[in-house]
Amino acid sequence: MERVLGIGGYFIRAADPAALGAWYRDCLGLDPGEEGGWQQEAGTTLFAPFEADTGYFGSPAQQTMLNFRVRDLDAMLAQLRARGADVADEVEDMPGIGRFGWVTDPEGHRIELWQPA
């Protein structure tokens, strides 16, 4: 059986693509360059379907949630707060899995930040 090798891209609708791209670059350090390619560090990528009525993604209108691995969750959350980003107050610790925090981008997409254990 053929299998996928990894995530080849994540595409998001935006009312202002340039401004949203700048927010991801300036707040999260995600700079895909002119061609849109972004070389990630090796690590685990989770794929997990959720119940249709989950509240985990924030708004019920949001059908998917992007999860980014981070080295230092506390430093990333502090950086985002310093830039005025909409950062959730709670942080979740899951023994053996890691720590999680959340930020909502300027167009209302909730993003999960994960510091693996």
GROMACS .gro file of C-alpha atoms in nm:
model
  117
    1MET     CA    1   0.000   0.000   0.000
    2GLU     CA    2   0.126   0.348  -0.086
    3ARG     CA    3   0.137   0.589   0.208
    4VAL     CA    4   0.169   0.963   0.244
    5LEU     CA    5   0.516   1.081   0.346
    6GLY     CA    6   0.420   1.389   0.545
    7ILE     CA    7   0.226   1.710   0.525
    8GLY     CA    8   0.307   1.887   0.202
    9GLY     CA    9   0.127   2.210   0.282
   10TYR     CA   10  -0.139   2.380   0.488
   11PHE     CA   11  -0.359   2.629   0.306
   12ILE     CA   12  -0.581   2.882   0.478
   13ARG     CA   13  -0.840   3.126   0.349
   14ALA     CA   14  -0.778   3.488   0.446
   15ALA     CA   15  -0.956   3.817   0.391
   16ASP     CA   16  -0.610   3.978   0.370
   17PRO     CA   17  -0.353   3.710   0.278
   18ALA     CA   18  -0.056   3.950   0.289
   19ALA     CA   19  -0.143   4.078   0.637
   20LEU     CA   20  -0.212   3.729   0.773
   21GLY     CA   21   0.114   3.600   0.623
   22ALA     CA   22   0.298   3.890   0.789
   23TRP     CA   23   0.138   3.803   1.126
   24TYR     CA   24   0.257   3.440   1.102
   25ARG     CA   25   0.605   3.562   1.005
   26ASP     CA   26   0.631   3.836   1.270
   27CYS     CA   27   0.461   3.655   1.559
   28LEU     CA   28   0.551   3.291   1.503
   29GLY     CA   29   0.868   3.320   1.295
   30LEU     CA   30   0.713   3.121   1.008
   31ASP     CA   31   0.879   3.267   0.699
   32PRO     CA   32   0.824   3.048   0.393
   33GLY     CA   33   1.018   3.275   0.156
   34GLU     CA   34   0.917   3.371  -0.196
   35GLU     CA   35   0.833   3.019  -0.315
   36GLY     CA   36   0.626   2.933  -0.007
   37GLY     CA   37   0.850   2.645   0.105
   38TRP     CA   38   0.930   2.611   0.473
   39GLN     CA   39   1.186   2.362   0.602
   40GLN     CA   40   1.070   2.227   0.937
   41GLU     CA   41   1.267   2.053   1.205
   42ALA     CA   42   1.212   1.678   1.217
   43GLY     CA   43   0.960   1.561   1.474
   44THR     CA   44   0.625   1.408   1.535
   45THR     CA   45   0.320   1.522   1.342
   46LEU     CA   46  -0.014   1.414   1.481
   47PHE     CA   47  -0.324   1.336   1.278
   48ALA     CA   48  -0.635   1.311   1.492
   49PRO     CA   49  -1.000   1.336   1.386
   50PHE     CA   50  -1.218   1.498   1.654
   51GLU     CA   51  -1.591   1.473   1.720
   52ALA     CA   52  -1.791   1.715   1.500
   53ASP     CA   53  -1.915   1.909   1.803
   54THR     CA   54  -1.576   1.952   1.973
   55GLY     CA   55  -1.509   2.283   2.144
   56TYR     CA   56  -1.133   2.220   2.130
   57PHE     CA   57  -1.087   2.423   1.810
   58GLY     CA   58  -1.253   2.732   1.952
   59SER     CA   59  -1.522   2.855   1.713
   60PRO     CA   60  -1.762   2.585   1.587
   61ALA     CA   61  -1.707   2.733   1.238
   62GLN     CA   62  -1.338   2.633   1.247
   63GLN     CA   63  -1.316   2.288   1.088
   64THR     CA   64  -0.944   2.222   1.142
   65MET     CA   65  -0.678   2.342   1.384
   66LEU     CA   66  -0.311   2.388   1.305
   67ASN     CA   67  -0.069   2.266   1.573
   68PHE     CA   68   0.290   2.395   1.574
   69ARG     CA   69   0.572   2.229   1.769
   70VAL     CA   70   0.774   2.481   1.973
   71ARG     CA   71   1.096   2.451   2.174
   72ASP     CA   72   0.990   2.669   2.468
   73LEU     CA   73   0.616   2.719   2.513
   74ASP     CA   74   0.648   2.981   2.787
   75ALA     CA   75   0.887   3.192   2.578
   76MET     CA   76   0.663   3.164   2.270
   77LEU     CA   77   0.351   3.265   2.464
   78ALA     CA   78   0.536   3.560   2.620
   79GLN     CA   79   0.658   3.667   2.273
   80LEU     CA   80   0.304   3.651   2.137
   81ARG     CA   81   0.160   3.848   2.430
   82ALA     CA   82   0.428   4.114   2.384
   83ARG     CA   83   0.310   4.155   2.023
   84GLY     CA   84  -0.050   4.194   2.138
   85ALA     CA   85  -0.166   3.856   2.008
   86ASP     CA   86  -0.484   3.692   2.140
   87VAL     CA   87  -0.326   3.427   2.365
   88ALA     CA   88  -0.540   3.195   2.577
   89ASP     CA   89  -0.474   3.216   2.951
   90GLU     CA   90  -0.467   2.840   3.007
   91VAL     CA   91  -0.175   2.607   2.947
   92GLU     CA   92  -0.231   2.232   2.953
   93ASP     CA   93   0.027   1.980   3.073
   94MET     CA   94  -0.011   1.621   2.954
   95PRO     CA   95   0.245   1.391   3.121
   96GLY     CA   96   0.453   1.206   2.865
   97ILE     CA   97   0.310   1.411   2.578
   98GLY     CA   98   0.401   1.772   2.653
   99ARG     CA   99   0.260   2.116   2.719
  100PHE     CA  100   0.001   2.300   2.512
  101GLY     CA  101  -0.100   2.664   2.470
  102TRP     CA  102  -0.322   2.845   2.221
  103VAL     CA  103  -0.325   3.166   2.021
  104THR     CA  104  -0.586   3.302   1.782
  105ASP     CA  105  -0.459   3.469   1.466
  106PRO     CA  106  -0.597   3.806   1.348
  107GLU     CA  107  -0.859   3.634   1.129
  108GLY     CA  108  -0.995   3.419   1.414
  109HIS     CA  109  -0.816   3.086   1.353
  110ARG     CA  110  -0.724   2.914   1.681
  111ILE     CA  111  -0.372   2.765   1.669
  112GLU     CA  112  -0.231   2.514   1.913
  113LEU     CA  113   0.131   2.541   2.026
  114TRP     CA  114   0.292   2.220   2.152
  115GLN     CA  115   0.614   2.177   2.347
  116PRO     CA  116   0.671   1.799   2.322
  117ALA     CA  117   0.776   1.616   2.638
   0.00000   0.00000   0.00000
